[in-house]
Amino acid sequence: MVKPKTEEEIELLRENAIIVSKTLAEVGKWVAPGVTTARLNEVAETFIRDNGAIPSFLGFEGFPAATCMSVNDVVVHGFPSDYVLKEGDIVSADIGTLYKGYNGDSAYTFPVGEVDAATRKLLDVTKASLYKGIEAAVAGARTGDIGHAVQSYVESFGFSVVRELEGHGLGKKMHEAPGVPNFGRQGHGPRLPEGLVICIEPMVNMGGRGVYLARNGWAVHTSDHKKSAHYELTVVVRHGKAEQLSTFEYIESTGK
Ligand code: MG
Ligand code: MG
């Protein structure tokens, strides 16, 4: 059931969103050649706990870490590991919190040192497609309007959208209705009421849209092993214009 949140609930979701946003920025400060993704995970987990929150991914359906760290051809759900980041890699940090009974959930893909022009383009287009999705997330619109906005923007650059995974409602549970696909047709899908809180999270591949699940049952890889980027923000559906709860401001003020 697609159910809007009360303003009191939205305030709690906002507190979570700010913790997650700041956590992503902390991670970003550490992203550099020579650093392991396990170290990035540790930075995130410490920051979340220091802020009185719980890393909601840890133990979620058996997930073994506080964060997802997805490098290069890993689309999402990568395990933090002793993999040492190298110049030219990209790493997506996906972070969730549980605080005062509500959830936070946002993601950002960081370049490691200098990346090539095609990779830079992938990052820029994926992030911009998220904002296209947010623009479409107005009261009275449908989930298909968001998906269409993301997909048409991404495909106009020759990149492709992953279809097997999608955004979602957010509240007491990390994944609530409705599902928010990153592809679709305008005017289709559940209608978005004022006050609905959703995560929009385009996953965009440099090559084909095909993906497969790794043998560990979690990491989603691109079938052609080309790079994939992922950005996620939490918004409240409002009349006229969605209201962002999480933000990349803390990251972007550091120049990443
Ligand atoms: Mg997420
Ligand atoms: Mg999410």
XYZ file of N, CA and C and ligand atoms in Angstrom:
770
model
N 0.850 -1.200 0.000
C 0.000 0.000 0.000
C 0.887 1.253 0.000
N 0.546 2.205 -0.850
C 1.307 3.457 -0.936
C 0.716 4.445 0.061
N 1.470 4.720 1.122
C 0.927 5.520 2.212
C 1.834 6.710 2.526
N 1.271 7.920 2.542
C 2.089 9.084 2.895
C 2.479 9.062 4.364
N 3.488 9.849 4.702
C 3.943 9.965 6.089
C 3.324 11.217 6.725
N 3.216 11.185 8.055
C 2.816 12.393 8.764
C 4.025 13.339 8.815
N 3.780 14.600 9.120
C 4.900 15.554 9.201
C 5.857 15.165 10.331
N 5.316 14.561 11.413
C 6.186 14.099 12.513
C 7.120 12.993 12.023
N 6.568 12.079 11.254
C 7.403 11.002 10.700
C 8.438 11.568 9.733
N 8.031 12.552 8.955
C 8.961 13.152 7.985
C 10.136 13.793 8.718
N 9.879 14.402 9.877
C 10.989 15.002 10.638
C 11.985 13.937 11.087
N 11.490 12.767 11.492
C 12.387 11.685 11.903
C 13.166 11.139 10.700
N 12.483 11.055 9.567
C 13.174 10.606 8.355
C 14.219 11.632 7.926
N 13.934 12.907 8.178
C 14.894 13.958 7.851
C 16.158 13.823 8.724
N 15.959 13.520 10.004
C 17.120 13.346 10.891
C 18.005 12.198 10.393
N 17.370 11.108 10.015
C 18.120 9.989 9.431
C 18.847 10.419 8.162
N 18.122 11.133 7.311
C 18.681 11.527 6.010
C 19.925 12.390 6.192
N 19.901 13.232 7.217
C 21.055 14.102 7.451
C 22.240 13.290 7.973
N 21.963 12.333 8.848
C 23.063 11.472 9.314
C 23.686 10.722 8.132
N 22.830 10.156 7.284
C 23.351 9.415 6.122
C 24.138 10.344 5.193
N 23.616 11.522 4.955
C 24.293 12.475 4.061
C 25.675 12.827 4.591
N 25.758 13.055 5.895
C 27.047 13.397 6.504
C 27.982 12.187 6.507
N 27.415 10.997 6.680
C 28.236 9.784 6.657
C 28.873 9.609 5.278
N 28.083 9.834 4.241
C 28.635 9.715 2.885
C 29.791 10.694 2.689
N 29.642 11.883 3.234
C 30.722 12.876 3.103
C 31.974 12.435 3.864
N 31.783 11.803 5.024
C 32.939 11.273 5.773
C 33.663 10.226 4.951
N 32.880 9.330 4.351
C 33.468 8.295 3.492
C 34.247 8.953 2.354
N 33.615 9.963 1.759
C 34.244 10.651 0.626
C 35.612 11.225 0.954
N 35.772 11.677 2.188
C 37.078 12.252 2.588
C 38.184 11.207 2.526
N 37.798 9.929 2.682
C 38.786 8.847 2.723
C 39.014 8.176 1.376
N 38.160 8.451 0.411
C 38.306 7.771 -0.883
C 39.565 8.262 -1.579
N 40.491 7.340 -1.823
C 41.759 7.680 -2.478
C 42.455 6.386 -2.889
N 43.344 6.466 -3.864
C 44.129 5.280 -4.206
C 44.865 4.776 -2.961
N 44.871 3.443 -2.788
C 45.591 2.849 -1.661
C 44.720 2.523 -0.463
N 43.465 2.992 -0.489
C 42.567 2.758 0.642
C 41.688 1.532 0.334
N 41.437 0.701 1.335
C 40.556 -0.450 1.100
C 39.094 -0.048 1.311
N 38.199 -0.819 0.686
C 36.773 -0.541 0.896
C 36.357 -0.935 2.313
N 37.100 -1.861 2.926
C 36.821 -2.191 4.333
C 37.078 -0.985 5.229
N 38.111 -0.223 4.903
C 38.411 0.996 5.670
C 37.274 2.017 5.523
N 36.769 2.157 4.298
C 35.646 3.089 4.072
C 34.423 2.661 4.886
N 34.208 1.361 4.934
C 33.088 0.823 5.714
C 33.239 1.156 7.199
N 34.469 1.017 7.661
C 34.762 1.279 9.074
C 34.516 2.761 9.420
N 34.935 3.637 8.518
C 34.711 5.082 8.701
C 33.210 5.356 8.809
N 32.448 4.729 7.918
C 31.001 4.949 7.906
C 30.354 4.399 9.177
N 30.716 3.189 9.532
C 30.077 2.562 10.696
C 30.364 3.360 11.966
N 31.605 3.801 12.113
C 31.979 4.593 13.289
C 31.174 5.887 13.334
N 31.073 6.564 12.191
C 30.364 7.848 12.146
C 28.878 7.655 12.471
N 28.283 6.611 11.914
C 26.858 6.339 12.175
C 26.631 6.112 13.674
N 27.479 5.276 14.268
C 27.296 4.950 15.689
C 27.606 6.157 16.576
N 28.614 6.940 16.202
C 28.940 8.156 16.964
C 27.781 9.151 16.962
N 26.917 9.052 15.948
C 25.752 9.936 15.864
C 24.493 9.303 16.445
N 24.683 8.194 17.164
C 23.566 7.593 17.886
C 22.648 6.741 17.034
N 23.072 6.470 15.807
C 22.243 5.658 14.907
C 22.835 4.255 14.771
N 22.085 3.395 14.118
C 22.518 2.014 13.882
C 22.655 1.831 12.376
N 23.741 1.170 11.934
C 23.842 0.887 10.489
C 22.845 -0.202 10.112
N 21.790 0.205 9.399
C 20.651 -0.702 9.182
C 20.968 -1.841 8.218
N 22.019 -1.690 7.403
C 22.318 -2.769 6.447
C 22.918 -3.985 7.143
N 23.612 -3.750 8.260
C 24.309 -4.844 8.947
C 23.297 -5.884 9.410
N 23.395 -7.082 8.839
C 22.476 -8.158 9.210
C 21.160 -8.142 8.449
N 20.921 -7.123 7.623
C 19.671 -7.050 6.856
C 19.619 -8.218 5.868
N 18.683 -9.107 6.059
C 18.580 -10.334 5.243
C 19.924 -11.048 5.146
N 20.733 -10.883 6.202
C 22.025 -11.569 6.262
C 23.187 -10.801 5.663
N 22.970 -9.533 5.260
C 24.086 -8.755 4.699
C 25.169 -8.597 5.771
N 26.457 -8.831 5.389
C 27.496 -8.967 6.414
C 28.188 -7.669 6.840
N 27.783 -6.508 6.348
C 28.533 -5.285 6.664
C 27.588 -4.115 6.895
N 28.169 -3.023 7.407
C 27.383 -1.826 7.711
C 27.005 -1.050 6.455
N 27.787 -1.229 5.399
C 27.568 -0.467 4.163
C 27.752 -1.381 2.955
N 27.252 -0.921 1.814
C 27.587 -1.573 0.545
C 28.676 -0.739 -0.111
N 29.724 -1.401 -0.561
C 30.810 -0.738 -1.273
C 30.977 -1.450 -2.612
N 30.589 -0.773 -3.674
C 30.514 -1.416 -4.990
C 31.495 -0.744 -5.940
N 32.502 -1.495 -6.345
C 33.602 -0.949 -7.141
C 33.423 -1.306 -8.625
N 33.578 -0.303 -9.486
C 33.657 -0.472 -10.950
C 32.466 -1.215 -11.540
N 32.627 -2.507 -11.884
C 31.533 -3.230 -12.546
C 30.507 -3.761 -11.557
N 30.711 -3.523 -10.269
C 29.683 -3.909 -9.299
C 28.656 -2.776 -9.236
N 27.416 -3.143 -9.536
C 26.347 -2.137 -9.612
C 25.952 -1.710 -8.197
N 25.595 -2.686 -7.382
C 25.208 -2.448 -5.984
C 25.507 -3.688 -5.150
N 25.387 -3.519 -3.833
C 25.450 -4.605 -2.845
C 26.809 -5.283 -2.767
N 27.872 -4.550 -3.114
C 29.213 -5.082 -2.929
C 29.561 -5.162 -1.451
N 30.309 -6.186 -1.074
C 30.795 -6.289 0.301
C 32.044 -5.430 0.445
N 32.150 -4.652 1.524
C 33.436 -4.030 1.824
C 34.474 -5.142 1.971
N 35.704 -4.880 1.504
C 36.701 -5.953 1.500
C 38.099 -5.364 1.607
N 39.099 -6.236 1.495
C 40.481 -5.739 1.523
C 40.942 -5.304 0.130
N 39.997 -5.174 -0.804
C 40.343 -4.627 -2.127
C 40.911 -3.211 -1.951
N 42.052 -2.974 -2.554
C 42.707 -1.676 -2.452
C 42.318 -0.825 -3.660
N 41.661 0.288 -3.392
C 41.235 1.179 -4.479
C 42.446 1.692 -5.241
N 42.280 1.785 -6.567
C 43.375 2.329 -7.368
C 42.877 3.495 -8.227
N 43.839 4.324 -8.627
C 43.549 5.488 -9.470
C 42.668 5.069 -10.654
N 41.583 5.802 -10.885
C 40.724 5.510 -12.029
C 39.524 4.634 -11.705
N 39.517 4.004 -10.510
C 38.345 3.232 -10.085
C 37.191 4.176 -9.743
N 36.007 3.595 -9.639
C 34.897 4.296 -8.993
C 34.360 3.377 -7.890
N 33.888 3.999 -6.819
C 33.315 3.199 -5.726
C 32.009 3.837 -5.276
N 30.961 3.026 -5.325
C 29.658 3.479 -4.829
C 29.517 3.070 -3.374
N 29.257 4.050 -2.533
C 28.969 3.788 -1.120
C 27.468 3.935 -0.938
N 26.837 2.871 -0.465
C 25.403 2.900 -0.190
C 25.257 2.693 1.310
N 24.551 3.624 1.958
C 24.556 3.661 3.418
C 23.144 3.775 3.956
N 22.862 2.979 4.993
C 21.545 3.025 5.627
C 21.680 3.205 7.128
N 20.729 3.935 7.697
C 20.714 4.134 9.153
C 19.350 3.768 9.705
N 19.370 3.396 10.970
C 18.143 3.271 11.746
C 18.312 4.189 12.948
N 17.378 5.125 13.093
C 17.496 6.141 14.144
C 16.088 6.528 14.571
N 15.815 6.440 15.853
C 14.492 6.761 16.395
C 13.377 5.998 15.675
N 13.702 4.760 15.280
C 12.674 3.889 14.703
C 12.427 4.064 13.212
N 13.172 4.992 12.582
C 12.997 5.235 11.146
C 14.313 5.009 10.407
N 14.219 4.972 9.082
C 15.377 4.621 8.255
C 15.900 5.796 7.438
N 17.193 5.716 7.180
C 17.843 6.596 6.212
C 18.505 5.713 5.173
N 18.616 6.190 3.929
C 19.167 5.357 2.853
C 19.571 6.252 1.687
N 20.888 6.379 1.473
C 21.353 7.160 0.332
C 22.679 6.598 -0.164
N 23.018 6.947 -1.399
C 24.238 6.401 -2.010
C 24.903 7.441 -2.906
N 26.227 7.281 -3.051
C 27.003 8.206 -3.889
C 28.149 7.433 -4.504
N 28.422 7.682 -5.759
C 29.557 7.028 -6.417
C 30.714 8.015 -6.526
N 31.824 7.630 -5.905
C 33.001 8.495 -5.855
C 34.033 8.067 -6.894
N 34.663 9.028 -7.566
C 35.826 8.704 -8.385
C 37.040 8.531 -7.469
N 37.904 7.601 -7.817
C 39.133 7.404 -7.038
C 40.270 8.086 -7.793
N 40.764 9.173 -7.233
C 41.776 9.963 -7.939
C 41.200 10.484 -9.245
N 42.011 10.467 -10.289
C 41.558 10.932 -11.605
C 40.930 9.778 -12.361
N 39.731 10.002 -12.908
C 39.106 8.973 -13.742
C 39.086 9.452 -15.192
N 38.947 8.489 -16.133
C 38.942 8.885 -17.546
C 37.640 9.626 -17.878
N 37.636 10.264 -19.038
C 36.518 11.142 -19.406
C 35.200 10.380 -19.500
N 35.255 9.159 -20.016
C 34.009 8.384 -20.161
C 33.435 8.055 -18.784
N 34.303 7.759 -17.844
C 33.844 7.452 -16.482
C 33.261 8.697 -15.827
N 33.933 9.824 -16.013
C 33.427 11.095 -15.462
C 32.022 11.378 -15.996
N 31.857 11.102 -17.296
C 30.548 11.316 -17.936
C 29.489 10.397 -17.311
N 29.867 9.150 -17.077
C 28.936 8.194 -16.453
C 28.473 8.715 -15.088
N 29.416 9.209 -14.306
C 29.070 9.723 -12.974
C 28.149 10.935 -13.100
N 28.513 11.863 -13.975
C 27.732 13.100 -14.112
C 26.309 12.808 -14.605
N 26.211 11.919 -15.598
C 24.887 11.614 -16.173
C 24.022 10.872 -15.149
N 24.633 9.960 -14.401
C 23.842 9.200 -13.419
C 23.319 10.126 -12.333
N 24.198 11.011 -11.841
C 23.755 11.945 -10.797
C 22.670 12.881 -11.343
N 22.864 13.378 -12.557
C 21.861 14.277 -13.148
C 20.540 13.554 -13.371
N 20.607 12.254 -13.699
C 19.366 11.495 -13.934
C 18.568 11.357 -12.637
N 19.273 11.303 -11.525
C 18.588 11.259 -10.224
C 17.782 12.547 -10.026
N 18.389 13.677 -10.354
C 17.652 14.940 -10.202
C 16.483 15.042 -11.196
N 16.642 14.434 -12.372
C 15.501 14.374 -13.320
C 14.355 13.579 -12.686
N 14.724 12.489 -12.014
C 13.712 11.679 -11.326
C 13.032 12.468 -10.223
N 13.828 13.205 -9.470
C 13.269 14.003 -8.365
C 12.291 15.057 -8.909
N 12.651 15.673 -10.037
C 11.760 16.681 -10.644
C 10.398 16.086 -10.992
N 10.406 14.791 -11.313
C 9.149 14.131 -11.721
C 8.337 13.636 -10.524
N 8.942 13.695 -9.316
C 8.302 13.109 -8.132
C 7.385 14.122 -7.442
N 6.368 14.558 -8.155
C 5.433 15.533 -7.589
C 4.099 14.856 -7.315
N 3.375 15.407 -6.355
C 2.090 14.823 -5.967
C 1.172 14.729 -7.183
N 0.556 13.573 -7.332
C -0.359 13.344 -8.450
C 0.285 12.630 -9.616
N 1.634 12.685 -9.688
C 2.339 11.942 -10.739
C 2.370 10.466 -10.363
N 2.949 9.663 -11.226
C 3.037 8.217 -10.986
C 4.493 7.774 -11.015
N 4.713 6.580 -10.461
C 6.102 6.081 -10.431
C 6.686 5.996 -11.840
N 5.840 5.687 -12.817
C 6.316 5.604 -14.204
C 6.845 6.928 -14.730
N 6.344 8.021 -14.182
C 6.840 9.339 -14.599
C 8.284 9.527 -14.136
N 8.571 9.032 -12.939
C 9.947 9.103 -12.434
C 10.856 8.222 -13.289
N 10.415 6.976 -13.490
C 11.215 6.039 -14.279
C 11.475 6.552 -15.683
N 10.446 7.106 -16.271
C 10.593 7.633 -17.633
C 11.598 8.781 -17.667
N 11.527 9.652 -16.673
C 12.438 10.812 -16.634
C 13.893 10.341 -16.521
N 14.127 9.352 -15.666
C 15.488 8.823 -15.479
C 15.960 8.128 -16.754
N 15.139 7.220 -17.234
C 15.532 6.395 -18.375
C 15.787 7.223 -19.629
N 14.887 8.158 -19.937
C 15.043 8.896 -21.190
C 16.286 9.772 -21.139
N 16.580 10.319 -19.956
C 17.789 11.131 -19.824
C 19.037 10.269 -20.001
N 19.093 9.161 -19.284
C 20.273 8.276 -19.319
C 20.523 7.754 -20.731
N 19.463 7.289 -21.375
C 19.632 6.658 -22.688
C 20.012 7.664 -23.758
N 19.691 8.942 -23.537
C 20.073 9.966 -24.521
C 21.592 10.140 -24.588
N 22.298 9.618 -23.578
C 23.768 9.673 -23.587
C 24.382 8.332 -24.000
N 23.537 7.369 -24.356
C 24.048 6.068 -24.780
C 24.364 5.130 -23.630
N 24.044 5.528 -22.413
C 24.213 4.631 -21.266
C 22.927 3.832 -21.066
N 22.959 2.856 -20.174
C 21.759 2.035 -19.966
C 21.390 1.950 -18.490
N 20.108 1.719 -18.273
C 19.542 1.691 -16.922
C 19.328 0.241 -16.489
N 19.759 -0.071 -15.286
C 19.533 -1.408 -14.730
C 18.058 -1.524 -14.343
N 17.438 -2.619 -14.738
C 15.993 -2.766 -14.515
C 15.645 -3.722 -13.385
N 16.626 -4.493 -12.962
C 16.344 -5.536 -11.965
C 16.226 -4.976 -10.549
N 16.693 -3.752 -10.356
C 16.680 -3.141 -9.022
C 16.035 -1.774 -9.134
N 15.468 -1.303 -8.016
C 14.702 -0.064 -8.109
C 14.703 0.675 -6.776
N 14.247 1.919 -6.825
C 14.030 2.692 -5.609
C 12.777 2.200 -4.891
N 12.410 2.903 -3.824
C 11.407 2.349 -2.907
C 10.911 3.408 -1.933
N 9.773 3.115 -1.316
C 9.332 3.925 -0.198
C 10.248 3.705 0.996
N 10.220 4.664 1.929
C 11.107 4.579 3.098
C 10.330 5.035 4.329
N 10.550 4.325 5.425
C 9.854 4.697 6.655
C 10.404 3.898 7.810
N 9.499 3.227 8.550
C 9.960 2.327 9.611
C 10.704 1.152 9.001
N 10.323 0.803 7.786
C 11.050 -0.235 7.048
C 11.932 0.403 5.990
N 13.045 -0.298 5.694
C 13.977 0.228 4.694
C 13.378 0.191 3.292
N 12.588 -0.828 3.025
C 11.965 -0.927 1.704
C 10.457 -1.007 1.877
N 9.797 0.063 1.503
C 8.339 0.097 1.565
C 7.785 0.333 0.164
N 6.482 0.128 0.029
C 5.814 0.447 -1.239
C 5.783 1.971 -1.401
N 5.830 2.464 -2.611
C 5.872 1.709 -3.870
C 7.313 1.422 -4.300
N 7.486 0.440 -5.176
C 8.753 0.324 -5.890
C 8.878 1.494 -6.849
N 10.094 1.997 -7.012
C 10.312 3.155 -7.892
C 11.333 2.776 -8.963
N 10.863 2.189 -10.057
C 11.785 1.747 -11.115
C 12.463 2.934 -11.801
N 13.626 2.663 -12.355
C 14.382 3.697 -13.075
C 14.112 3.666 -14.570
N 13.041 2.980 -14.943
C 12.603 2.968 -16.339
C 11.080 2.922 -16.290
N 10.449 3.257 -17.399
C 8.997 3.133 -17.387
C 8.320 4.086 -18.329
N 6.999 4.055 -18.223
C 6.168 4.855 -19.123
C 5.436 5.915 -18.318
N 5.385 7.092 -18.889
C 4.666 8.188 -18.241
C 3.211 7.793 -18.022
N 2.679 8.168 -16.862
C 1.266 7.906 -16.577
C 0.982 6.493 -16.109
N 2.047 5.677 -15.937
C 1.850 4.302 -15.456
C 2.414 4.142 -14.054
N 1.938 3.118 -13.356
C 2.438 2.826 -12.009
C 1.611 3.519 -10.952
N 1.895 3.195 -9.673
C 1.129 3.783 -8.570
C 1.232 5.309 -8.545
N 0.151 5.941 -8.137
C 0.124 7.398 -8.031
C 0.849 7.831 -6.759
N 1.518 8.981 -6.819
C 2.325 9.479 -5.703
C 1.521 10.497 -4.903
N 1.177 10.175 -3.646
C 0.459 11.159 -2.839
C 1.409 12.155 -2.175
N 0.922 13.340 -1.884
C 1.631 14.328 -1.075
C 2.065 13.669 0.236
N 3.324 13.843 0.621
C 3.801 13.303 1.891
C 4.408 11.908 1.800
N 4.364 11.313 0.607
C 5.019 10.006 0.438
C 6.541 10.214 0.455
N 7.241 9.373 1.206
C 8.708 9.463 1.236
C 9.276 8.303 0.433
N 10.092 8.655 -0.551
C 10.680 7.630 -1.422
C 12.173 7.861 -1.611
N 12.865 6.769 -1.901
C 14.252 6.828 -2.331
C 14.271 6.616 -3.839
N 14.916 7.525 -4.530
C 15.106 7.382 -5.979
C 16.577 7.046 -6.173
N 16.862 5.975 -6.920
C 18.242 5.517 -6.974
C 18.624 4.904 -8.317
N 18.893 5.759 -9.313
C 19.304 5.230 -10.612
C 20.611 4.432 -10.521
N 20.615 3.282 -11.188
C 21.815 2.476 -11.373
C 22.070 2.452 -12.871
N 23.185 3.020 -13.279
C 23.403 3.275 -14.707
C 24.695 2.611 -15.167
N 24.577 1.853 -16.253
C 25.730 1.135 -16.799
C 26.328 1.868 -17.986
N 27.647 1.820 -18.064
C 28.339 2.424 -19.197
C 28.043 1.640 -20.473
N 27.931 0.317 -20.351
C 27.645 -0.542 -21.508
C 26.194 -0.996 -21.515
N 26.008 -2.282 -21.677
C 24.652 -2.843 -21.752
C 23.982 -2.873 -20.390
N 22.656 -3.091 -20.403
C 21.932 -3.032 -19.134
C 21.959 -4.354 -18.368
N 22.515 -5.403 -18.988
C 22.499 -6.722 -18.365
C 23.336 -6.785 -17.090
N 22.823 -7.527 -16.122
C 23.526 -7.711 -14.852
C 23.405 -9.172 -14.421
N 24.291 -9.583 -13.522
C 24.137 -10.917 -12.918
C 24.511 -10.841 -11.445
N 24.023 -11.822 -10.718
C 24.270 -11.882 -9.275
C 25.508 -12.742 -9.012
N 26.420 -12.205 -8.218
C 27.635 -12.954 -7.884
C 27.296 -14.177 -7.047
N 28.262 -15.094 -6.969
C 28.013 -16.339 -6.237
C 27.788 -16.104 -4.739
N 28.238 -14.934 -4.223
C 27.975 -14.670 -2.801
C 26.503 -14.308 -2.548
N 25.716 -14.231 -3.619
C 24.281 -13.995 -3.463
C 23.903 -12.536 -3.274
N 24.884 -11.640 -3.305
C 24.618 -10.224 -3.061
C 25.087 -9.310 -4.188
N 26.369 -9.315 -4.464
C 26.928 -8.325 -5.394
C 26.310 -8.488 -6.778
N 25.823 -7.387 -7.314
C 25.256 -7.373 -8.660
C 26.302 -6.771 -9.591
N 26.715 -7.535 -10.598
C 27.746 -7.093 -11.547
C 27.126 -6.795 -12.901
N 27.767 -5.928 -13.672
C 27.362 -5.774 -15.066
C 27.833 -7.009 -15.835
N 26.996 -7.465 -16.763
C 27.335 -8.675 -17.534
C 28.567 -8.447 -18.406
N 28.735 -7.220 -18.903
C 29.881 -6.942 -19.779
C 31.092 -6.414 -18.999
N 30.958 -6.366 -17.675
C 32.040 -5.919 -16.775
C 32.495 -4.481 -17.015
N 31.631 -3.718 -17.702
C 31.905 -2.276 -17.779
C 31.392 -1.625 -16.491
N 31.810 -0.374 -16.294
C 31.490 0.284 -15.023
C 30.000 0.614 -14.881
N 29.586 0.742 -13.634
C 28.216 1.123 -13.321
C 28.244 2.123 -12.169
N 27.349 3.103 -12.231
C 27.280 4.126 -11.179
C 25.906 4.103 -10.518
N 25.857 4.636 -9.309
C 24.631 4.567 -8.492
C 24.594 5.774 -7.554
N 23.513 6.528 -7.645
C 23.294 7.649 -6.717
C 21.883 7.513 -6.168
N 21.734 7.852 -4.906
C 20.417 7.695 -4.259
C 20.161 8.835 -3.281
N 18.976 9.408 -3.390
C 18.527 10.411 -2.423
C 17.109 10.086 -1.965
N 16.780 10.597 -0.788
C 15.445 10.435 -0.213
C 14.691 11.751 -0.369
N 13.473 11.659 -0.853
C 12.667 12.869 -1.048
C 11.255 12.668 -0.503
N 10.617 13.784 -0.193
C 9.189 13.784 0.143
C 8.436 14.283 -1.080
N 7.445 13.542 -1.501
C 6.601 13.988 -2.607
C 5.764 15.163 -2.110
N 5.837 16.256 -2.840
C 5.046 17.451 -2.493
C 4.328 17.952 -3.745
N 3.355 18.818 -3.546
C 2.703 19.467 -4.677
C 3.697 20.432 -5.326
N 3.830 20.324 -6.621
C 4.673 21.275 -7.366
C 6.131 20.887 -7.432
N 6.738 20.501 -6.288
C 8.170 20.186 -6.270
C 8.471 19.302 -5.070
N 9.212 18.222 -5.320
C 9.584 17.326 -4.219
C 10.544 18.034 -3.275
N 10.504 17.600 -2.029
C 11.412 18.154 -1.017
C 12.491 17.115 -0.728
N 13.738 17.513 -0.874
C 14.835 16.581 -0.621
C 15.087 16.449 0.870
N 15.203 15.219 1.353
C 15.576 15.016 2.757
C 17.080 14.776 2.882
N 17.607 13.882 2.057
C 19.068 13.715 2.063
C 19.665 14.621 0.985
N 20.955 14.829 1.079
C 21.609 15.813 0.211
C 23.066 15.425 -0.033
N 23.573 15.826 -1.192
C 24.998 15.624 -1.487
C 25.829 16.866 -1.157
N 25.182 17.874 -0.556
C 25.894 19.132 -0.253
C 27.160 18.925 0.565
N 27.074 18.028 1.562
C 28.231 17.817 2.436
C 29.399 17.212 1.647
N 29.069 16.394 0.659
C 30.118 15.789 -0.177
C 30.682 16.844 -1.125
N 29.769 17.542 -1.783
C 30.195 18.442 -2.854
C 30.962 19.638 -2.318
N 30.731 19.973 -1.060
C 31.504 21.082 -0.476
C 32.974 20.693 -0.300
N 33.260 19.352 -0.367
C 34.657 18.923 -0.298
C 35.268 18.760 -1.692
N 34.460 18.975 -2.762
C 34.984 18.952 -4.124
C 35.059 17.583 -4.775
N 34.376 16.551 -4.198
C 34.415 15.189 -4.791
C 33.464 15.070 -5.978
Mg 20.651 2.611 -0.582
Mg 17.589 2.317 -1.366
